[in-house]
XYZ file of C-alpha atoms in Angstrom:
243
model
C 72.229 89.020 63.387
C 73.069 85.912 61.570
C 76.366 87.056 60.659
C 79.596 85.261 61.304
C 82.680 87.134 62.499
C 86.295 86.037 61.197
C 89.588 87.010 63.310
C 93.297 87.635 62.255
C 95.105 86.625 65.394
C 98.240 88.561 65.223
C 101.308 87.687 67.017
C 101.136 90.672 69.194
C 97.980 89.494 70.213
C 95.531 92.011 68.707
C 92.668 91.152 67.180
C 91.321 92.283 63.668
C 88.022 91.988 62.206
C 88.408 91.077 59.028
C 85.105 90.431 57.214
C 81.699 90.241 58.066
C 79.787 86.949 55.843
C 76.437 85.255 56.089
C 75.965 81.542 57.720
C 77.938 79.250 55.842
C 74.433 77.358 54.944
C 71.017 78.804 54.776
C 69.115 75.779 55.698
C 70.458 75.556 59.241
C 68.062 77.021 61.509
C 69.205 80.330 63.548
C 69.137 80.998 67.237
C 66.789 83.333 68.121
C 65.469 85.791 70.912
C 67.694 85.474 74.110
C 69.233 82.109 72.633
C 70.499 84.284 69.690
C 72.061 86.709 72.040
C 73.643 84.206 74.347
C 74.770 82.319 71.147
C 76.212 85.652 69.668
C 77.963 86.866 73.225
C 79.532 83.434 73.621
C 81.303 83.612 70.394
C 82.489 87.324 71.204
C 83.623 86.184 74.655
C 85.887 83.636 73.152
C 86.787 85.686 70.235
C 87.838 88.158 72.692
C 89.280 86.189 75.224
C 91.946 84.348 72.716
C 92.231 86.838 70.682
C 93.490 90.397 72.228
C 95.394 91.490 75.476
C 95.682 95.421 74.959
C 92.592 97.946 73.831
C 93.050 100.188 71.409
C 91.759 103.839 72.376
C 89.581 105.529 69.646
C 89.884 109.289 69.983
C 86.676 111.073 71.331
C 84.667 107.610 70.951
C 83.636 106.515 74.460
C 81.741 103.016 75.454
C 77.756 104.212 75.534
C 76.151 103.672 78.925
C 73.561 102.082 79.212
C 69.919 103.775 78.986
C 68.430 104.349 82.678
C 65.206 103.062 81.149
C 66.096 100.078 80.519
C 65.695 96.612 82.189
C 68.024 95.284 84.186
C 68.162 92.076 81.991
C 68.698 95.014 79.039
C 71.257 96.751 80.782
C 73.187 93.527 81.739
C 73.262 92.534 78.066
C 74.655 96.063 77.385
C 77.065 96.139 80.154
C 78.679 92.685 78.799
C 78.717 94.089 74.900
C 80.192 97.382 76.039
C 82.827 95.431 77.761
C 83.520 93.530 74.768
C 83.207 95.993 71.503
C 86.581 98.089 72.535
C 88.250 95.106 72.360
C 86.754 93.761 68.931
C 87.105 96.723 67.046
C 90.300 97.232 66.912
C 92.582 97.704 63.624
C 95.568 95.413 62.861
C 98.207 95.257 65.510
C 101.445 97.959 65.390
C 104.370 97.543 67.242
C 103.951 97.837 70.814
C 105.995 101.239 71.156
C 103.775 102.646 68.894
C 100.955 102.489 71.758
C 102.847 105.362 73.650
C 105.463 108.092 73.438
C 108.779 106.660 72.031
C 110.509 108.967 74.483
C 108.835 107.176 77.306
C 112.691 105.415 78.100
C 114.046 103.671 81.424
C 116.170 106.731 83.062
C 114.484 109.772 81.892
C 111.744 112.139 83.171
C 108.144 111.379 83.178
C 105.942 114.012 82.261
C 104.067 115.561 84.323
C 100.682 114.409 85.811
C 97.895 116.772 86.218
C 94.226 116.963 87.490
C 92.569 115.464 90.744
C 92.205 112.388 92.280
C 88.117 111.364 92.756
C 88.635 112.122 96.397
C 89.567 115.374 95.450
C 93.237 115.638 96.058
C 96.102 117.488 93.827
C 97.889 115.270 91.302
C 100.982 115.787 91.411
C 104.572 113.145 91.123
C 106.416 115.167 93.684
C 103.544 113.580 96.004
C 105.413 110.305 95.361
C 108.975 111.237 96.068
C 110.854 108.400 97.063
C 108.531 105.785 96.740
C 107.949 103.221 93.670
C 105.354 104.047 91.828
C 103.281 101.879 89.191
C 100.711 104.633 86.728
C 98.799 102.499 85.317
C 96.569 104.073 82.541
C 93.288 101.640 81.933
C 89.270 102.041 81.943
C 86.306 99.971 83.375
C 85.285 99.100 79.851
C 88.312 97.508 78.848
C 88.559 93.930 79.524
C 92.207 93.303 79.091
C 92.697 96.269 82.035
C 90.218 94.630 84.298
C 91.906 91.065 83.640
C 95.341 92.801 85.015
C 93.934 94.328 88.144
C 93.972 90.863 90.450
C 98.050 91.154 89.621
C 98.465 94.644 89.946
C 96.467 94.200 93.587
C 98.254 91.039 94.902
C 101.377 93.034 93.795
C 100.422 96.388 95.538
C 99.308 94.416 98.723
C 102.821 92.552 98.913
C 104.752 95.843 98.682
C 103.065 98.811 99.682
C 105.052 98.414 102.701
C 108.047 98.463 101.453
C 107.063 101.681 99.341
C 105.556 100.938 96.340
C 102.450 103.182 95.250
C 99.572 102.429 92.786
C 97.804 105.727 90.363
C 95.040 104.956 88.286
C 94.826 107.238 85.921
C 90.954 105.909 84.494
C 89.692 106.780 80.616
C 86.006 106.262 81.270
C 83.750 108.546 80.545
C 82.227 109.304 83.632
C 82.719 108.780 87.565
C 79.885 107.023 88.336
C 81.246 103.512 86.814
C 84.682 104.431 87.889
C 83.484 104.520 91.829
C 81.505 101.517 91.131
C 83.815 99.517 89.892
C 86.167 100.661 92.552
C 83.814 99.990 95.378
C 82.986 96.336 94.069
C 86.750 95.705 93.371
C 87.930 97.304 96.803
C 90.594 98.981 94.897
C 92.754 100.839 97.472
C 94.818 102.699 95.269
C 94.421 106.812 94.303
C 92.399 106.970 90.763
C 92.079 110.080 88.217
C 89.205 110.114 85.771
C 91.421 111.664 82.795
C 89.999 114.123 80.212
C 87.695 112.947 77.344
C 90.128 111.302 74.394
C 90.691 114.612 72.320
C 91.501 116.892 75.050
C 94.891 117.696 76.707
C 94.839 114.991 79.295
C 97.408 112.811 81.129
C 96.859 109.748 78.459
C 97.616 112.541 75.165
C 100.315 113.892 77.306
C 102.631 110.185 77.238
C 101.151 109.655 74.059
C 99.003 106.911 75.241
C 97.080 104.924 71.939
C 96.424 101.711 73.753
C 95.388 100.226 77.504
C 96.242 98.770 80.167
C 99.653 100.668 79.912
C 101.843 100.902 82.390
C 104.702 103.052 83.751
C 107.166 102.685 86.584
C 108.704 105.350 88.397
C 111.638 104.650 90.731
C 112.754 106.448 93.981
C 114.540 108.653 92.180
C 111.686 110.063 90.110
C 112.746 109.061 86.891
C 111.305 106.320 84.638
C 112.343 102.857 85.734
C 110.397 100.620 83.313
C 108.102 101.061 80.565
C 104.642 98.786 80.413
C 105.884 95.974 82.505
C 102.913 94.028 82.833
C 101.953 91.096 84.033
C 104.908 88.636 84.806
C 107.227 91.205 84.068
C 105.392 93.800 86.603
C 107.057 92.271 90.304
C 110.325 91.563 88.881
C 110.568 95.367 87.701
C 108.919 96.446 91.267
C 111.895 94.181 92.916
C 115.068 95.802 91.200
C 113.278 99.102 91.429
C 112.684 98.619 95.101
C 116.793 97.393 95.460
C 118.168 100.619 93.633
């Protein structure tokens, strides 16, 4: 503890750490106990929060859940630095195609999707055959994912009507915070936990490096926009919808 963390903010908004130095001056006395954690989680929350809007996935490296043993002032502590370390850990910033497939392309095919949803059903895209339908690949422990989900909800809610479908497809590690996090959210959508990073999953399969990441498949089956998130996410559900 005691250390001071400096950023490169890059101008695809990933963040770098670059070096690790000690307090700029020794006589300056140092937080300590739970005032040194809350002073140390404070400046990771805004580091964070300014700093990074995509995760970077580390292959066969999953957040560590918290002990059962421990408190639950321990465990919140852990639950909040989990959140957080994905997203402060990650090397310089690439171009954004380099977070997926290259071949990934408006008008072609999607590969395909395989495993079960948590409620036990056959994945499968033929299941969405002439609807709109948003894949969104993401994980409990990522924070920029979890700050896209109020969109991607107010967005599902305003056009699941007119056809538009929602699939999770969920990196955690386990199912237990994956129905948690579901039940607390009141996601409505179909999820798939995906295979550990390493094994022949859905996220290896599009060549998926980074989360949130989004897909779009149109009525027609084939791919009708590639990571529209955000702002750009209703827009692309719109002309996808018209077509």
């Amino acid at each position: 503890m005691g250390k001071r963390c400096e950023a490169t903010i890059s101008k695809n908004s990933h963040c770098q750490i670059r070096r690790f130095e000690g307090p700029k001056s020794r006589n300056k006395p140092r937080p300590t106990g739970s005032k040194n954690r809350k002073f140390m989680l404070k400046k990771l929350f805004i580091l964070a929060a300014t700093a990074t809007s995509t995760a970077l996935l580390v292959p066969a490296v999953s957040p560590p859940a918290p002990s059962a043993h421990k408190t639950t002032k321990q465990k919140t502590w852990a639950d909040k630095l989990n959140f957080l370390l994905p997203v402060l850990t990650m090397p310089a910033a690439h171009a954004e195609g380099e977070y997926w497939d290259p071949k990934l392309l408006p008008g072609t095919e999607p590969y395909p999707l395989t495993g079960k949803t948590i409620d036990g059903k056959e994945l499968s895209l033929a299941n969405y055959k002439g609807k709109v339908l948003v894949i969104d690949f993401w994980a409990t422990w990522c924070g920029p994912c979890v700050a896209e989900i109020p969109n991607v909800k107010a967005t599902y809610e305003k056009y699941h009507d007119q056809g538009v479908e929602v699939l999770g497809i969920s990196l955690d590690s386990g199912q237990e915070p994956l129905d948690k996090f579901i039940a607390d959210r009141k996601i409505p959508w179909a999820q798939v936990l995906d295979r550990p990073a390493g094994d022949e999953g859905n996220a290896k399969r599009y060549g998926v490096k980074a989360i949130p990441f989004v897909l779009l498949i149109g009525k027609d089956g084939k791919i009708a926009a590639v990571n529209p998130r955000g702002e750009k996410l209703e827009p692309a559900i719109k002309e996808a919808l018209a077509k």
